[in-house]
Amino acid sequence: SAVISQKPSRDICQRGTSLTIQCQVDSQVTMMFWYRQQPGQSLTLIATANQGSEATYESGFVIDKFPISRPNLTFSTLTVSNMSPEDSSIYLCSVEGGQANGELFFGEGSRLTVL
Amino acid sequence: QKEVEQDPGPLSVPEGAIVSLNCTYSNSAFQYFMWYRQYSRKGPELLMYTYSSGNKEDGRFTAQVDKSSKYISLFIRDSQPSDSATYLCAMSALTDKLIFGTGTRLQVFP
């Protein structure tokens, strides 16, 4: 299994500001995934981050709004830019692993509230 | 129509009850079916995994997949207060990304 640490665990932000979330994994992984979990909605994949290349964004998510860095095989950041109250959500970092095909390990999440 | 539908609950049951959690889906290409458990203020963790149709049992938990009906279930026997959490179903086709349900919040009271 993988141990994933996220910072911050929670934050309250002002409209129009940006916040960067950090994700650290205890082992080297090829792909890291960023998810959003909004109240009453499905866990939704934002983007896949590969080391050494641009992140791949899912439909509905764009790099200008959610820039991602992946400087090495154990670390990634997700920035939520120019925040609005609609960005209030839990953001989760995850990696593949385990024995089941497609099994994901998740961090504890970063709970953002935008005022 | 969402690809995966899951009743959000909340579902409240007494300790010792049998709990049934369900998801329906529309994509017949789905072959991998999972149940994740998410405690409050924690990330989801994999609870059960099934490939294709059939049943799988692990202790008090049983996962069922009925591909003909596009319906999956998770049964919890002798439920405990420690089972109180949100249960997310998730599924995927071969090499595709996981699609999650919205999660069902379960409360088991003593």
Short mmCIF file of C-alpha atoms in Angstrom, two decimals:
data_model
loop_
_atom_site.label_atom_id
_atom_site.label_comp_id
_atom_site.label_asym_id
_atom_site.label_seq_id
_atom_site.Cartn_x
_atom_site.Cartn_y
_atom_site.Cartn_z
CA SER A 1 0.00 0.00 0.00
CA ALA A 2 1.00 3.63 -0.41
CA VAL A 3 0.97 6.33 2.25
CA ILE A 4 -0.12 9.69 0.89
CA SER A 5 0.21 12.97 2.76
CA GLN A 6 -1.64 16.09 1.73
CA LYS A 7 -1.24 19.68 2.84
CA PRO A 8 -3.17 21.66 3.85
CA SER A 9 -5.82 19.43 5.36
CA ARG A 10 -8.25 22.34 5.32
CA ASP A 11 -8.29 26.02 4.53
CA ILE A 12 -10.65 28.93 4.25
CA CYS A 13 -9.92 31.18 1.29
CA GLN A 14 -11.14 34.44 -0.08
CA ARG A 15 -12.78 34.73 -3.47
CA GLY A 16 -10.29 35.53 -6.22
CA THR A 17 -7.26 34.06 -4.49
CA SER A 18 -5.35 30.90 -5.38
CA LEU A 19 -4.28 27.99 -3.21
CA THR A 20 -1.75 25.26 -3.80
CA ILE A 21 -2.27 21.79 -2.40
CA GLN A 22 0.71 19.51 -1.92
CA CYS A 23 0.75 15.73 -2.20
CA GLN A 24 3.63 13.54 -1.03
CA VAL A 25 3.78 9.76 -1.58
CA ASP A 26 6.04 7.42 0.37
CA SER A 27 7.12 5.53 -2.77
CA GLN A 28 7.91 6.36 -6.37
CA VAL A 29 4.90 6.23 -8.66
CA THR A 30 4.46 6.90 -12.35
CA MET A 31 1.04 8.51 -12.22
CA MET A 32 -0.64 10.65 -9.60
CA PHE A 33 -4.28 11.59 -9.80
CA TRP A 34 -6.17 14.60 -8.52
CA TYR A 35 -9.86 14.26 -7.65
CA ARG A 36 -12.56 16.63 -6.51
CA GLN A 37 -15.30 15.58 -4.12
CA GLN A 38 -18.13 18.06 -3.88
CA PRO A 39 -21.05 17.58 -1.47
CA GLY A 40 -23.63 15.21 -2.91
CA GLN A 41 -21.60 14.58 -6.05
CA SER A 42 -19.43 11.77 -7.32
CA LEU A 43 -15.71 11.69 -6.80
CA THR A 44 -14.54 13.31 -10.03
CA LEU A 45 -11.13 13.02 -11.68
CA ILE A 46 -9.60 16.41 -12.42
CA ALA A 47 -6.33 15.36 -14.02
CA THR A 48 -3.58 12.78 -14.20
CA ALA A 49 -0.05 13.95 -13.45
CA ASN A 50 2.92 12.14 -14.98
CA GLN A 51 6.45 13.05 -14.01
CA GLY A 52 8.25 14.87 -16.79
CA SER A 53 5.21 15.71 -18.91
CA GLU A 54 2.18 17.95 -18.90
CA ALA A 55 -0.78 16.80 -16.85
CA THR A 56 -3.74 15.31 -18.70
CA TYR A 57 -7.01 17.04 -17.82
CA GLU A 58 -10.49 15.53 -17.88
CA SER A 59 -13.37 17.14 -19.69
CA GLY A 60 -14.55 20.21 -17.83
CA PHE A 61 -11.20 20.96 -16.19
CA VAL A 62 -8.55 23.27 -17.65
CA ILE A 63 -4.92 23.98 -16.88
CA ASP A 64 -5.46 27.69 -16.29
CA LYS A 65 -7.87 26.94 -13.46
CA PHE A 66 -6.09 23.87 -12.03
CA PRO A 67 -2.36 24.03 -12.84
CA ILE A 68 -0.49 20.94 -11.72
CA SER A 69 3.18 20.35 -11.11
CA ARG A 70 4.94 17.00 -10.93
CA PRO A 71 8.62 17.68 -10.26
CA ASN A 72 9.55 14.12 -9.23
CA LEU A 73 8.16 10.62 -8.74
CA THR A 74 6.91 11.17 -5.17
CA PHE A 75 5.45 14.69 -5.21
CA SER A 76 2.78 16.75 -6.96
CA THR A 77 0.91 19.98 -6.43
CA LEU A 78 -2.52 21.14 -7.54
CA THR A 79 -3.32 24.85 -7.59
CA VAL A 80 -6.90 26.06 -7.52
CA SER A 81 -6.73 29.46 -9.19
CA ASN A 82 -8.94 32.52 -8.92
CA MET A 83 -11.25 30.72 -6.53
CA SER A 84 -14.99 31.21 -6.28
CA PRO A 85 -17.44 29.68 -3.78
CA GLU A 86 -18.20 26.96 -6.38
CA ASP A 87 -14.63 25.69 -5.83
CA SER A 88 -15.45 24.82 -2.21
CA SER A 89 -14.78 21.12 -2.14
CA ILE A 90 -12.52 18.36 -0.93
CA TYR A 91 -9.54 17.79 -3.20
CA LEU A 92 -7.92 14.37 -3.07
CA CYS A 93 -4.62 13.09 -4.33
CA SER A 94 -4.37 9.42 -5.27
CA VAL A 95 -2.05 6.81 -6.77
CA GLU A 96 -2.57 3.36 -8.21
CA GLY A 97 -1.44 0.29 -6.37
CA GLY A 98 -2.52 -2.89 -4.69
CA GLN A 99 -3.51 -6.12 -6.38
CA ALA A 100 -6.82 -5.10 -7.88
CA ASN A 101 -6.82 -3.62 -11.35
CA GLY A 102 -7.35 0.11 -11.02
CA GLU A 103 -7.18 0.10 -7.20
CA LEU A 104 -6.47 3.58 -5.91
CA PHE A 105 -4.93 4.78 -2.67
CA PHE A 106 -6.07 8.20 -1.53
CA GLY A 107 -4.71 10.91 0.68
CA GLU A 108 -6.91 12.26 3.45
CA GLY A 109 -7.97 15.18 1.31
CA SER A 110 -7.77 18.95 1.46
CA ARG A 111 -11.04 20.61 2.41
CA LEU A 112 -11.30 24.08 0.87
CA THR A 113 -13.96 26.62 1.75
CA VAL A 114 -14.13 29.72 -0.43
CA LEU A 115 -15.93 32.75 1.00
CA GLN B 1 -28.41 9.84 -17.16
CA LYS B 2 -25.38 9.32 -14.95
CA GLU B 3 -23.15 6.35 -15.74
CA VAL B 4 -23.35 5.21 -12.12
CA GLU B 5 -26.32 5.81 -9.82
CA GLN B 6 -26.16 5.41 -6.07
CA ASP B 7 -28.69 6.36 -3.41
CA PRO B 8 -26.99 8.95 -1.16
CA GLY B 9 -28.94 7.91 1.95
CA PRO B 10 -28.41 8.49 4.78
CA LEU B 11 -29.14 4.95 5.87
CA SER B 12 -29.55 4.47 9.61
CA VAL B 13 -29.66 0.97 11.08
CA PRO B 14 -29.31 -0.62 14.53
CA GLU B 15 -26.22 -2.55 15.46
CA GLY B 16 -26.41 -6.15 14.26
CA ALA B 17 -28.60 -5.40 11.25
CA ILE B 18 -27.88 -6.60 7.74
CA VAL B 19 -27.13 -3.66 5.47
CA SER B 20 -27.64 -3.65 1.72
CA LEU B 21 -25.98 -0.97 -0.39
CA ASN B 22 -26.58 -0.79 -4.13
CA CYS B 23 -25.51 0.85 -7.34
CA THR B 24 -26.84 0.69 -10.86
CA TYR B 25 -24.89 1.52 -13.99
CA SER B 26 -25.49 2.04 -17.67
CA ASN B 27 -22.19 1.14 -19.34
CA SER B 28 -22.19 -2.54 -20.32
CA ALA B 29 -18.39 -2.37 -20.84
CA PHE B 30 -17.73 -2.11 -17.11
CA GLN B 31 -15.86 -5.18 -15.88
CA TYR B 32 -14.18 -4.09 -12.64
CA PHE B 33 -16.39 -3.29 -9.69
CA MET B 34 -15.22 -1.89 -6.39
CA TRP B 35 -16.55 -0.66 -3.10
CA TYR B 36 -14.67 2.02 -1.23
CA ARG B 37 -15.30 3.03 2.37
CA GLN B 38 -14.73 6.61 3.45
CA TYR B 39 -14.72 7.62 7.08
CA SER B 40 -15.43 11.22 7.98
CA ARG B 41 -12.51 13.52 7.16
CA LYS B 42 -10.53 10.67 5.58
CA GLY B 43 -9.82 9.56 2.04
CA PRO B 44 -11.62 6.57 0.51
CA GLU B 45 -10.07 3.13 1.00
CA LEU B 46 -10.75 0.01 -1.04
CA LEU B 47 -13.07 -2.42 0.74
CA MET B 48 -14.09 -4.97 -1.87
CA TYR B 49 -13.15 -5.71 -5.46
CA THR B 50 -14.92 -7.93 -7.99
CA TYR B 51 -14.11 -8.72 -11.57
CA SER B 52 -17.07 -9.40 -13.88
CA SER B 53 -20.11 -11.12 -12.41
CA GLY B 54 -20.59 -13.13 -9.26
CA ASN B 55 -20.17 -12.89 -5.54
CA LYS B 56 -17.21 -12.26 -3.33
CA GLU B 57 -17.15 -12.63 0.43
CA ASP B 58 -14.70 -11.18 2.94
CA GLY B 59 -15.65 -11.60 6.56
CA ARG B 60 -18.88 -9.72 7.21
CA PHE B 61 -18.86 -8.17 3.74
CA THR B 62 -20.27 -9.65 0.53
CA ALA B 63 -20.08 -7.98 -2.87
CA GLN B 64 -22.43 -9.06 -5.65
CA VAL B 65 -22.38 -8.16 -9.31
CA ASP B 66 -25.29 -8.81 -11.67
CA LYS B 67 -24.11 -7.69 -15.10
CA SER B 68 -27.36 -8.72 -16.78
CA SER B 69 -29.21 -6.20 -14.64
CA LYS B 70 -26.30 -3.73 -14.41
CA TYR B 71 -26.63 -3.81 -10.66
CA ILE B 72 -24.07 -4.26 -7.88
CA SER B 73 -24.57 -4.69 -4.17
CA LEU B 74 -22.59 -4.67 -0.97
CA PHE B 75 -23.99 -6.54 2.01
CA ILE B 76 -22.76 -6.00 5.53
CA ARG B 77 -23.73 -8.65 8.08
CA ASP B 78 -23.85 -8.03 11.82
CA SER B 79 -23.24 -4.32 11.26
CA GLN B 80 -21.20 -2.48 13.87
CA PRO B 81 -21.00 1.21 14.84
CA SER B 82 -17.48 1.15 13.38
CA ASP B 83 -19.08 0.47 9.97
CA SER B 84 -20.55 3.98 10.04
CA ALA B 85 -19.05 5.66 6.99
CA THR B 86 -19.82 6.62 3.42
CA TYR B 87 -19.66 3.74 0.94
CA LEU B 88 -18.71 4.55 -2.64
CA CYS B 89 -19.19 2.16 -5.49
CA ALA B 90 -16.74 2.46 -8.37
CA MET B 91 -16.38 0.67 -11.67
CA SER B 92 -14.39 0.71 -14.87
CA ALA B 93 -13.95 -0.91 -18.22
CA LEU B 94 -10.59 -2.42 -19.11
CA THR B 95 -7.85 0.28 -18.94
CA ASP B 96 -10.40 3.06 -18.42
CA LYS B 97 -10.62 5.37 -15.46
CA LEU B 98 -12.75 4.53 -12.45
CA ILE B 99 -16.25 6.00 -12.37
CA PHE B 100 -17.57 6.58 -8.86
CA GLY B 101 -21.07 6.72 -7.45
CA THR B 102 -22.05 9.60 -5.20
CA GLY B 103 -21.70 7.45 -2.08
CA THR B 104 -24.21 6.21 0.49
CA ARG B 105 -23.85 7.47 4.03
CA LEU B 106 -24.38 4.68 6.57
CA GLN B 107 -24.99 5.22 10.28
CA VAL B 108 -25.03 2.19 12.59
CA PHE B 109 -26.32 3.07 16.03
CA PRO B 110 -25.68 0.99 19.18
#
